[in-house]
Amino acid sequence: MQLYSYFRSSAAYRVRIALNLKGLPYEYIPVHLIKDGGQQLKPEYTRLNPQALVPTLVDGDAVLTQSMAIIEYLDETHPQPALLPDTPVARARVRALAQGIACDIHPLNNLRVLRYLKRDLDLPDEARDAWYRHWVESGLLALERMLADSPDTGAFCHGDTPTLADACLVPQVFNARRLDCDLSAMPTIVRIDAACLALPAFTQAAPDAQPDAA
Amino acid sequence: MQLYSYFRSSAAYRVRIALNLKGLPYEYIPVHLIKDGGQQLKPEYTRLNPQALVPTLVDGDAVLTQSMAIIEYLDETHPQPALLPDTPVARARVRALAQGIACDIHPLNNLRVLRYLKRDLDLPDEARDAWYRHWVESGLLALERMLADSPDTGAFCHGDTPTLADACLVPQVFNARRLDCDLSAMPTIVRIDAACLALPAFTQAAPDAQPDAA
């Protein structure tokens, strides 16, 4: 398998975690989102990924895009260890936690959006950082309640083994720390993040551990 | 089942389509996102949905949030008609199309974000509309390429029966039209949208057909 990735991309980070948890080797192909005016915009990449986003996973003839779709694919094709629980209700909970990050937090703080705020709206850095923190902090606070209030939360987001939800949570917490978001009201998230980062599958997927890290 | 919904919410619209396609009856419980300072923010609702977002689906003891997680749950618990295809690669394609909307377009043009642009950033209406159109048009244009370039696209996004991808596409096209986005470069999307809107499952899920329509 080949993973088209950018070290700092949250979405690529999720897939790296999933590949590592599954013990699946892959070739790392860097796509630099800033250099060369954005390598993700070049025709040789948009042919694989018309959205011009990372990651893309190539598995034989299959070209797969969208991090959560890729992780579900990996879970279906390499079932062990499972990244989704067994029952429909539990699976829905894990997916909802993942989507609470991937649909409601991350899209508002990724690079292309921050760029639009700066370049097209000419927003001062301070207002842009406030935007960033607003969505990350309010989003993670809601997630904290979903985690803290549920008996299904264990050492990880769901039970005592990592799932799709943890693969989404850790990159988002990484981003939050990078922009000095306040995590003091989120003890459950901080605890789960630490449990994840005790596992090589997560640390080896971290941005700084990637070959294209600046 | 009870669906907490707002007639104009894209995410609730997706779930209404899925419930209709499955032929599942449900009780409609309106949550008005504007009235009363936002009914989704009241404790009686955030107890069900800590993210304070619609939709929420209650199925017996299960309280389900996040539209795509809910639709996957419905597909697992009521498999016919299937809203995801059979093979892992095809399922990944349908999920990627759905997430290309639910993660990359919709989060940037929903009500809470447009409100932040207006209230917190004091953006003039014109700049806000340009923001809206930028993300919707560029997002749908990428999706058009994913659809137009694939032999897997049929009468609908994937093959000749509606899937999760169509349940996401139609509400997004509805939004695009509402804000006068330019769809002229997206003939495949326009064709699929029309095929969907020929089915009662889609028209009966439309915003104007809901009991809380203004």
Coordinates of C-alpha atoms in Angstrom, one line a residue:
Chain A
M1 CA 0.0 0.0 0.0
Q2 CA 1.1 3.6 -0.6
L3 CA -0.1 6.4 1.6
Y4 CA 0.0 9.9 0.1
S5 CA 0.5 12.0 3.3
Y6 CA 1.6 15.3 4.7
F7 CA 3.2 15.1 8.1
R8 CA 1.0 17.7 9.7
S9 CA -2.3 16.7 8.1
S10 CA -4.7 15.6 10.8
A11 CA -6.6 13.4 8.3
A12 CA -3.4 11.7 7.2
Y13 CA -2.4 11.3 10.8
R14 CA -5.6 9.4 11.5
V15 CA -4.9 6.9 8.7
R16 CA -1.3 6.5 9.8
I17 CA -2.6 5.5 13.2
A18 CA -5.0 3.0 11.8
L19 CA -2.3 1.4 9.5
N20 CA 0.0 1.1 12.5
L21 CA -2.7 -0.3 14.8
K22 CA -3.4 -3.0 12.1
G23 CA 0.3 -3.6 11.7
L24 CA 0.2 -2.9 8.0
P25 CA 3.4 -1.8 6.3
Y26 CA 3.0 1.0 3.7
E27 CA 5.1 3.2 1.5
Y28 CA 5.0 6.9 2.6
I29 CA 4.7 9.3 -0.3
P30 CA 4.9 12.9 0.9
V31 CA 2.6 15.6 -0.6
H32 CA 3.7 19.0 0.7
L33 CA 0.7 21.2 1.1
I34 CA 2.7 24.4 1.1
K35 CA 5.8 23.9 -1.1
D36 CA 5.6 24.4 -4.8
G37 CA 2.4 26.3 -4.4
G38 CA 0.9 23.1 -2.9
Q39 CA 1.8 19.8 -4.3
Q40 CA -1.8 18.5 -3.7
L41 CA -2.9 20.8 -6.5
K42 CA -0.7 19.3 -9.2
P43 CA -2.5 17.3 -11.8
E44 CA -0.5 14.1 -11.0
Y45 CA -2.1 14.2 -7.5
T46 CA -5.6 15.4 -8.3
R47 CA -5.8 12.6 -10.8
L48 CA -5.7 10.3 -7.7
N49 CA -7.6 12.7 -5.4
P50 CA -9.9 15.2 -7.2
Q51 CA -10.5 17.0 -4.0
A52 CA -6.8 17.8 -3.8
L53 CA -6.7 16.7 -0.1
V54 CA -4.5 14.3 1.7
P55 CA -4.6 11.4 2.5
T56 CA -5.0 9.1 -0.4
L57 CA -4.3 5.4 0.1
V58 CA -3.5 3.1 -2.9
D59 CA -4.1 -0.6 -2.3
G60 CA -3.4 -2.5 -5.5
D61 CA -5.9 -1.2 -8.0
A62 CA -8.0 0.7 -5.4
V63 CA -7.5 4.4 -4.9
L64 CA -9.1 5.4 -1.6
T65 CA -9.8 8.9 -0.3
Q66 CA -11.3 10.4 2.8
S67 CA -9.6 9.4 6.1
M68 CA -12.7 7.8 7.8
A69 CA -13.7 5.9 4.6
I70 CA -10.1 4.6 4.4
I71 CA -10.1 3.5 8.0
E72 CA -13.5 1.7 7.6
Y73 CA -12.0 0.0 4.5
L74 CA -8.9 -1.1 6.4
D75 CA -11.2 -2.5 9.1
E76 CA -13.2 -4.4 6.6
T77 CA -10.2 -5.8 4.7
H78 CA -8.0 -6.4 7.8
P79 CA -10.5 -7.1 10.6
Q80 CA -7.9 -7.6 13.4
P81 CA -7.5 -5.7 15.6
A82 CA -10.9 -4.3 15.1
L83 CA -11.2 -0.5 15.1
L84 CA -15.0 -0.6 15.4
P85 CA -16.9 -2.5 18.1
D86 CA -19.3 -5.4 17.4
T87 CA -22.9 -4.1 17.9
P88 CA -24.7 -1.5 15.8
V89 CA -25.3 0.8 18.7
A90 CA -21.6 0.7 19.8
R91 CA -20.4 1.2 16.2
A92 CA -22.7 4.2 15.9
R93 CA -21.2 5.7 19.1
V94 CA -17.7 5.3 17.9
R95 CA -18.6 6.7 14.5
A96 CA -20.4 9.6 16.1
L97 CA -17.4 10.5 18.2
A98 CA -15.1 10.3 15.1
Q99 CA -17.5 12.4 13.1
G100 CA -17.8 14.9 15.9
I101 CA -14.2 15.6 15.2
A102 CA -13.9 15.0 11.5
C103 CA -17.1 16.8 10.5
D104 CA -17.5 19.4 13.3
I105 CA -14.1 20.5 14.4
H106 CA -11.3 19.7 11.9
P107 CA -13.0 21.2 8.8
L108 CA -13.0 24.5 10.5
N109 CA -9.3 24.6 11.4
N110 CA -7.5 23.0 8.5
L111 CA -5.0 24.7 6.4
R112 CA -7.1 25.7 3.4
V113 CA -9.7 27.3 5.7
L114 CA -7.1 29.2 7.7
R115 CA -5.6 30.4 4.5
Y116 CA -9.0 31.7 3.2
L117 CA -9.4 33.6 6.4
K118 CA -6.1 35.2 6.0
R119 CA -5.8 35.7 2.2
D120 CA -9.4 36.2 1.1
L121 CA -10.9 37.8 4.2
D122 CA -7.7 39.6 5.3
L123 CA -8.4 38.6 8.9
P124 CA -5.7 39.7 11.4
D125 CA -3.8 36.8 13.0
E126 CA -5.5 37.4 16.3
A127 CA -9.0 37.0 14.9
R128 CA -7.9 33.9 13.0
D129 CA -6.4 32.3 16.2
A130 CA -9.7 33.1 18.0
W131 CA -11.7 31.4 15.3
Y132 CA -9.4 28.4 15.5
R133 CA -9.7 28.2 19.3
H134 CA -13.4 28.8 19.3
W135 CA -14.2 25.8 17.1
V136 CA -11.6 23.5 18.6
E137 CA -12.4 24.3 22.3
S138 CA -16.2 24.3 21.9
G139 CA -16.0 21.1 19.8
L140 CA -13.7 19.2 22.2
L141 CA -15.8 20.4 25.2
A142 CA -18.9 18.7 23.7
L143 CA -16.8 15.6 23.0
E144 CA -15.6 15.7 26.6
R145 CA -19.2 15.5 27.8
M146 CA -20.0 12.6 25.4
L147 CA -17.0 10.8 26.8
A148 CA -17.2 11.7 30.5
D149 CA -20.9 10.9 30.7
S150 CA -20.9 7.5 29.1
P151 CA -20.3 4.1 30.8
D152 CA -18.9 2.9 27.4
T153 CA -15.8 5.1 27.7
G154 CA -12.9 3.0 29.0
A155 CA -9.2 3.5 28.8
F156 CA -9.9 4.7 25.3
C157 CA -12.9 6.5 23.7
H158 CA -14.8 3.2 23.6
G159 CA -13.8 0.4 25.9
D160 CA -10.2 -0.6 26.5
T161 CA -8.8 -0.9 23.0
P162 CA -8.3 1.9 20.5
T163 CA -11.0 2.5 17.8
L164 CA -11.7 4.9 14.9
A165 CA -12.6 7.5 17.5
D166 CA -9.2 7.5 19.1
A167 CA -7.6 7.7 15.7
C168 CA -9.5 10.9 15.2
L169 CA -9.1 12.3 18.7
V170 CA -5.3 12.2 19.0
P171 CA -4.6 14.3 15.9
Q172 CA -7.2 16.8 16.9
V173 CA -5.6 17.1 20.4
F174 CA -2.2 17.5 18.8
N175 CA -3.6 20.4 16.7
A176 CA -5.3 21.9 19.8
R177 CA -2.0 21.9 21.7
R178 CA -0.1 23.4 18.8
L179 CA -2.4 26.4 18.8
D180 CA -2.4 26.7 22.6
C181 CA -6.1 25.7 23.1
D182 CA -7.2 25.4 26.7
L183 CA -7.7 21.7 27.5
S184 CA -8.1 22.2 31.3
A185 CA -11.9 21.5 31.2
M186 CA -11.3 18.2 29.3
P187 CA -9.7 15.7 31.7
T188 CA -11.2 12.7 30.0
I189 CA -9.9 13.7 26.6
V190 CA -6.4 14.4 28.1
R191 CA -6.4 11.0 29.8
I192 CA -7.4 9.1 26.7
D193 CA -4.9 11.0 24.6
A194 CA -2.2 10.0 27.0
A195 CA -3.3 6.4 26.9
C196 CA -3.0 6.5 23.1
L197 CA 0.4 8.2 23.1
A198 CA 1.7 5.3 25.3
L199 CA 1.3 3.1 22.3
P200 CA 3.9 2.9 19.5
A201 CA 1.1 2.8 16.9
F202 CA 0.2 6.4 17.8
T203 CA 3.7 7.8 18.5
Q204 CA 5.0 6.4 15.2
A205 CA 2.2 8.1 13.4
A206 CA 2.9 11.5 14.9
P207 CA 3.8 14.4 12.6
D208 CA 7.3 14.8 13.9
A209 CA 8.0 11.1 13.3
Q210 CA 7.2 11.4 9.5
P211 CA 9.9 11.5 6.8
D212 CA 8.6 14.8 5.6
A213 CA 8.6 16.5 9.0
A214 CA 10.1 20.0 8.7
Chain B
M1 CA -38.1 5.9 16.5
Q2 CA -38.0 9.7 17.2
L3 CA -36.1 12.0 15.0
Y4 CA -35.1 15.4 16.5
S5 CA -34.9 17.5 13.4
Y6 CA -34.9 21.0 11.9
F7 CA -36.5 21.3 8.6
R8 CA -33.7 23.2 7.0
S9 CA -30.8 21.2 8.5
S10 CA -28.8 19.4 5.9
A11 CA -27.7 16.8 8.3
A12 CA -31.3 16.1 9.5
Y13 CA -32.4 16.0 5.8
R14 CA -29.9 13.2 5.1
V15 CA -31.3 11.1 7.9
R16 CA -34.9 11.8 6.8
I17 CA -34.0 10.5 3.3
A18 CA -32.4 7.3 4.8
L19 CA -35.4 6.6 7.0
N20 CA -37.8 7.1 4.0
L21 CA -35.6 4.9 1.7
K22 CA -35.8 2.2 4.4
G23 CA -39.5 2.7 4.8
L24 CA -39.2 3.3 8.5
P25 CA -41.9 5.3 10.2
Y26 CA -40.7 7.9 12.8
E27 CA -42.0 10.6 15.0
Y28 CA -40.8 14.1 14.0
I29 CA -39.7 16.2 16.9
P30 CA -38.8 19.7 15.7
V31 CA -35.8 21.5 17.3
H32 CA -35.8 25.1 16.0
L33 CA -32.3 26.3 15.6
I34 CA -33.2 30.0 15.7
K35 CA -36.4 30.4 17.8
D36 CA -36.0 30.8 21.6
G37 CA -32.3 31.7 21.1
G38 CA -31.8 28.2 19.6
Q39 CA -33.8 25.3 21.0
Q40 CA -30.8 23.0 20.4
L41 CA -28.9 24.8 23.2
K42 CA -31.5 24.0 25.9
P43 CA -30.5 21.5 28.5
E44 CA -33.3 19.1 27.6
Y45 CA -31.8 18.8 24.2
T46 CA -28.1 18.8 25.0
R47 CA -28.7 16.0 27.4
L48 CA -29.5 13.9 24.3
N49 CA -27.0 15.6 22.1
P50 CA -24.1 17.3 23.9
Q51 CA -22.9 18.8 20.6
A52 CA -26.2 20.8 20.4
L53 CA -26.6 19.8 16.8
V54 CA -29.4 18.2 14.9
P55 CA -30.3 15.4 14.1
T56 CA -30.6 13.0 17.0
L57 CA -32.4 9.7 16.5
V58 CA -33.8 7.8 19.4
D59 CA -34.4 4.1 18.8
G60 CA -35.7 2.5 22.0
D61 CA -32.9 2.9 24.5
A62 CA -30.3 4.1 21.9
V63 CA -29.7 7.8 21.5
L64 CA -27.8 8.3 18.2
T65 CA -26.1 11.4 16.9
Q66 CA -24.2 12.4 13.8
S67 CA -26.1 11.9 10.5
M68 CA -23.6 9.6 8.8
A69 CA -23.3 7.4 11.9
I70 CA -27.1 7.2 12.2
I71 CA -27.4 6.2 8.5
E72 CA -24.8 3.5 8.9
Y73 CA -26.7 2.3 12.0
L74 CA -30.0 2.2 10.1
D75 CA -28.2 0.2 7.3
E76 CA -26.9 -2.3 9.8
T77 CA -30.2 -2.7 11.7
H78 CA -32.5 -2.6 8.7
P79 CA -30.3 -3.9 5.8
Q80 CA -32.9 -3.6 3.0
P81 CA -32.8 -1.7 0.8
A82 CA -29.0 -1.3 1.3
L83 CA -27.6 2.2 1.4
L84 CA -24.0 0.9 1.1
P85 CA -22.8 -1.5 -1.6
D86 CA -21.4 -5.0 -1.0
T87 CA -17.6 -4.8 -1.5
P88 CA -15.1 -2.9 0.7
V89 CA -13.8 -0.9 -2.3
A90 CA -17.3 0.2 -3.3
R91 CA -18.3 0.9 0.2
A92 CA -15.2 3.1 0.6
R93 CA -16.1 5.0 -2.6
V94 CA -19.7 5.7 -1.3
R95 CA -18.4 6.7 2.1
A96 CA -15.7 9.0 0.5
L97 CA -18.4 10.7 -1.6
A98 CA -20.6 11.2 1.4
Q99 CA -17.6 12.5 3.5
G100 CA -16.5 14.8 0.7
I101 CA -19.8 16.6 1.4
A102 CA -20.3 16.0 5.1
C103 CA -16.6 16.8 6.1
D104 CA -15.5 19.2 3.4
I105 CA -18.4 21.2 2.3
H106 CA -21.3 21.3 4.7
P107 CA -19.3 22.1 7.9
L108 CA -18.2 25.4 6.3
N109 CA -21.7 26.6 5.3
N110 CA -23.9 25.6 8.2
L111 CA -25.8 28.0 10.3
R112 CA -23.5 28.2 13.3
V113 CA -20.5 29.0 11.1
L114 CA -22.4 31.6 9.0
R115 CA -23.4 33.2 12.3
Y116 CA -19.9 33.3 13.6
L117 CA -18.8 35.1 10.4
K118 CA -21.6 37.6 10.8
R119 CA -21.6 38.2 14.6
D120 CA -18.1 37.5 15.7
L121 CA -16.2 38.6 12.6
D122 CA -18.6 41.3 11.6
L123 CA -18.3 40.2 8.0
P124 CA -20.5 42.0 5.4
D125 CA -23.2 39.9 3.8
E126 CA -21.4 40.0 0.5
A127 CA -18.2 38.5 1.9
R128 CA -20.2 35.9 3.8
D129 CA -22.1 34.8 0.6
A130 CA -18.7 34.7 -1.2
W131 CA -17.4 32.4 1.5
Y132 CA -20.4 30.2 1.2
R133 CA -20.2 29.9 -2.6
H134 CA -16.5 29.4 -2.5
W135 CA -16.7 26.2 -0.4
V136 CA -19.9 24.9 -1.9
E137 CA -18.8 25.4 -5.6
S138 CA -15.2 24.2 -5.2
G139 CA -16.4 21.3 -3.1
L140 CA -19.1 20.2 -5.5
L141 CA -16.8 20.7 -8.5
A142 CA -14.3 18.2 -7.0
L143 CA -17.3 15.8 -6.4
E144 CA -18.4 16.3 -10.0
R145 CA -15.0 15.0 -11.1
M146 CA -15.2 12.0 -8.8
L147 CA -18.6 11.2 -10.2
A148 CA -18.1 12.0 -13.9
D149 CA -14.8 10.2 -14.1
S150 CA -15.9 6.9 -12.6
P151 CA -17.5 3.9 -14.3
D152 CA -19.2 3.1 -10.9
T153 CA -21.4 6.1 -11.2
G154 CA -24.9 5.1 -12.5
A155 CA -28.3 6.7 -12.3
F156 CA -27.2 7.6 -8.8
C157 CA -23.8 8.3 -7.2
H158 CA -23.0 4.6 -7.1
G159 CA -24.9 2.3 -9.4
D160 CA -28.6 2.4 -10.0
T161 CA -29.9 2.6 -6.5
P162 CA -29.6 5.4 -4.0
T163 CA -26.9 5.1 -1.3
L164 CA -25.5 7.1 1.6
A165 CA -23.8 9.3 -1.0
D166 CA -27.1 10.4 -2.5
A167 CA -28.5 11.0 0.9
C168 CA -25.7 13.5 1.4
L169 CA -25.7 15.0 -2.1
V170 CA -29.3 16.1 -2.4
P171 CA -29.4 18.2 0.8
Q172 CA -26.1 19.9 -0.3
V173 CA -27.5 20.7 -3.8
F174 CA -30.6 22.1 -2.1
N175 CA -28.4 24.4 -0.1
A176 CA -26.3 25.3 -3.1
R177 CA -29.5 26.4 -5.0
R178 CA -30.8 28.3 -2.0
L179 CA -27.7 30.5 -2.1
D180 CA -27.6 30.8 -5.9
C181 CA -24.4 28.8 -6.4
D182 CA -23.4 28.1 -9.9
L183 CA -24.0 24.5 -10.8
S184 CA -23.5 24.8 -14.6
A185 CA -20.2 23.0 -14.5
M186 CA -21.7 20.0 -12.6
P187 CA -24.0 18.2 -15.0
T188 CA -23.5 14.8 -13.4
I189 CA -24.5 16.2 -10.0
V190 CA -27.5 17.9 -11.4
R191 CA -28.6 14.7 -13.2
I192 CA -28.2 12.6 -10.1
D193 CA -30.0 15.2 -8.0
A194 CA -32.9 15.1 -10.4
A195 CA -33.0 11.3 -10.4
C196 CA -33.2 11.4 -6.6
L197 CA -35.9 14.0 -6.6
A198 CA -38.1 11.8 -8.7
L199 CA -38.4 9.4 -5.7
P200 CA -40.9 10.1 -3.0
A201 CA -38.3 9.1 -0.3
F202 CA -36.4 12.2 -1.3
T203 CA -39.2 14.7 -1.9
Q204 CA -40.9 13.7 1.3
A205 CA -37.7 14.4 3.2
A206 CA -37.3 17.9 1.7
P207 CA -37.3 20.9 4.0
D208 CA -40.5 22.4 2.7
A209 CA -42.3 19.1 3.3
Q210 CA -41.5 19.0 7.1
P211 CA -44.0 20.0 9.8
D212 CA -41.8 22.7 11.1
A213 CA -41.2 24.4 7.7
A214 CA -41.6 28.1 8.1

